[in-house]
Amino acid sequence: MAEKAQRSFLKRAAAASVAGGVALSLAPVSGAVAQSGGKDTLIVGTSGLSNIPHLNPLDSGWLLQGEINNLMYTPMIRWSQEDFSPAPGIAQEWESSEDGLTWTYRLNPDATWSDGEPITAEDAKFTYDLLRENPVLNSRHGDLVNNFTDVRAEDDHTLVIEIDEPSAMMNHLKGVSIMIMPEHVWGELDDPATYAGDPDQPTSGPFRLNEYREGERITLTANEDYWEGPVDYDEFVLQDYQTPEAMVQALQAGEVDLVGGLNPQQYEALESREGITTSTGPGRRMQSLTFNAGARTQGGEEFGDGHPALTDPAVRRAIAHAVDKERIVEVATGGFALPGVSYVPPIFGDLSWEPTGDDLIAADVEAGNRLLDEAGYDERDSAGLRVDPESGRPLEFRLFYHSDRPSYAIIQDFLVDWVAELDIRLDAIAMDTTPLNEEQEAGNFDIAFGTWNAGPEPSETLAYHTCARLPEDAEPTDLTFAFYCNEEYDALFEQQTAETDLDTRAGLLRDMQQLLYQDAPAIVLYYENQLEAYNSERWSGFETQPAAEGMIREQQGAFGYRSATPADGSGGEAAGSGSDSGSALPWVIGGVVLVAVAGGGFALMQRRKTADDRE
Amino acid sequence: MGIQPTAQVPALPDGGAGTPGGDDATVQQQPFTPSRRDFWRFLGLKFSGAMISLVLVLFTAFFIFRIIGGDPVKAIGGDTPLTPSQRAEIEERLGLNEPLTVQFWEYIRSVLTLDWGTSYVNNQQVTDLLLARLPNTLLLTGTALVIAAGLGIWIGARAGWRQGSRFEKSQVGISLALWSAPTFWLGMIVIIIFSVQLGLFPVNGMRSTRGVGDGFWAQSLDVAHHLVLPALTMAAVIYAQYVLIMRSSILEERGNDYLTVAKAKGLRDDVVRRRHAVPNALLPTVTLIALQFGAIFNGALLTETIFSWPGLGLLFYEAIRVPDIPLLQLLFIFFAGTTIIANMLADILYRFLDPRVRSSA
């Protein structure tokens, strides 16, 4: 019985493998046919899609959610493609009263939802009221709307907002962070905070949702009647990849059209590939060394175990003198970065400050040593380290860095050597992100090496250095970077918050950066470039933000995706050697023949072997 | 099945013929009962052992994911910094502001009511998330297991039969080399050769992004096309176990008299192996398959991650980065539970397959 069963199992297995082999060998053919199905689909590869919880445009904390929001909705006020300055969106123009407390926004009368309904001031009023009343949404946008005292629609296309305190934010209404929702549909939702994305929803942007496969992909369909002009293709897909390597392979295989977030090695490897065009430009992400400038509460109670010498700006500045940012850019990023200055990257135009003349803290160890001598750190201990005259402790600092970033491991080596020339010792300690953050938030650190992503509204980042961000009780907090507090800086911060003239405010923001640079609660090492690549046999025309040498992905807008055009208007051939069906065909035929021969041979052998039994 | 050398001693002629109670009856029935009573005792032991393991798993699941650390609030907040009010709102929504004891009782309640709660990340029932990914995992790991076991047994039997041959050496060498290859490395190599260079298979994922139409066959073919590389990669890594076990048990059988007898009957070598040696040598392999059966529910963390295959392994990997504690708890219990049950079933199955276990249990 066992024999029989085994024999029939073998037969079935053979049959199944033959059938399976044929099916699998045929599959590439069917794939190739499907590719020329007539639809133009822009496929963008990404990672971290599984991080995003839902597609609620009013409760979006992730960059990826922002990218999707920008494709589906038009904000009241955009960040311009040129330099991130406020630019018309649904609102064409806006003005404030003399006292800066009444703001009037005139909406574009041509603006419509994708279902044909006009976008009105009532929709805007509905949305802002929702943000004021709904606790979940308010916790996300309270910084803007809690200042509102009244929102009203004067007519279909005029929105008036009364505010309590003058606010610079009224000039951009948080840009792309807040999208207007259609009252005629959202008014019917029981709890808009639990909205997670719905394909039937009308949208105000170039696309609408088609399918959301959580953690896998998001598919959007182009709105053919988009009021600002439809895009040149039919579908947009955001496809998730678990590893950047897989994403690069998929680009080479023609499965994905555009990828970002590459590392310099991947970028350089793709540069030489035919059919693939690379694109790079300064980005928004910066890497910095943050000092523990004296962890304490609002009331002045000290906590944590930071080295007391680091509360002295002279020590921090001296260390800044020892750091050669140009060299770091060269060795750690392959040149794909800009040396850092302060917390507003240069892509944000006149909001960003550049040191000149005497302001510049140049890479100059001599200057650093002089600074320390003058500040009284001229004694040495037995190990040759400078000694803090106040506490009597040698200048030996812990440098915490993230263990999962290879470039940090390279950079810390340089830092340790450079700072040693000041007779200061750095003990570099690699840590996982979670414990590192926990120690930093509790003030249990000297220097932390980390990263930050700056947005187009600088005050969101600059607020991290205000005294108001010190904790009330001696408890861990992630609201301050360095436990820094400077009244002069705070005064500037208050001033810019209320300043509604864009140029004047930019000046105040630059003053704040200058102050931070001089006081050095942190050393911004470099601003990372965005490294991207796309399939240029299929696509062209990607515009960047900023317009000159900017990025395609992770824009504060949808300029890159909106400007994309299919290369030959028909989807085109895939890049890379393997993906075109022409070269795959012999393999397919070969596969089928091989499987058929093997299957036949196996069957014959079986027949011959069992000849005795049958006889 | 061969003869079963168990305690099936025939009843005495007058056994149980109305002898009312007393010592006699017990004595007379003794030859009957041991196997059945032992079986129930055996079953009870195995079952209670499994239950104890399960209870331990339940407790472990609560603590282990709270010990590993991580800040779900930050992960939920996104890339943008959170204000204190946002942080407080999220903590309250997730119940993270409750003391650990309260959270523990809440957990016990959820275990007892089988209401496993909702994911931190997207507010969906974690059971729904698990059920949505389970078929994908079963497809991948099931296919890989069938390929690995089928191929492994086939190669192992032949390798063991021809001990010392070039075939044996090469096959054992190949399977051991693959067994030692890190899955993520092998996966990348396979992708580079078969997807990027030859363009035969998709790089990863489970469905084509460019769409293949809505037909059932088109969709199935598409999934099958995506399945080839991950299933083969996974099978390549695990099939060595089957090769080695099958080979060694064939080696054990080879010297046995009954094979010499079979050969003496004039049966061809192949037939002797196939009909006599292999069925007897299959036993350890069957056990291995039964044990692995639990593993097919566990997903394949590495394979699924490299190929972005949306299964339970990938779900676990994604959840642990948050950490999405309700989802992690459910997955942990599900993985451990299915493994414990599979092991228990393997023990029981083994008893039926191998008379020696039955008599010694």
Short mmCIF file of C-alpha atoms in Angstrom, two decimals, chain B residues 45 47-48 70 146 187 196 201 247 276 315 318 330 348:
data_model
loop_
_atom_site.label_atom_id
_atom_site.label_comp_id
_atom_site.label_asym_id
_atom_site.label_seq_id
_atom_site.Cartn_x
_atom_site.Cartn_y
_atom_site.Cartn_z
CA LEU B 45 0.39 14.46 29.27
CA PHE B 47 -2.00 18.11 26.07
CA SER B 48 -1.28 19.44 29.54
CA GLY B 70 10.72 51.83 21.92
CA VAL B 146 6.44 21.22 -0.25
CA GLY B 187 17.74 36.45 -1.80
CA VAL B 196 17.57 42.29 -12.84
CA PHE B 201 10.76 37.25 -12.50
CA ARG B 247 20.15 10.29 3.83
CA HIS B 276 11.47 -1.29 0.83
CA LEU B 315 3.90 42.11 9.52
CA GLU B 318 6.91 46.09 10.69
CA LEU B 330 -1.21 38.48 19.00
CA ILE B 348 0.76 12.03 18.66
#
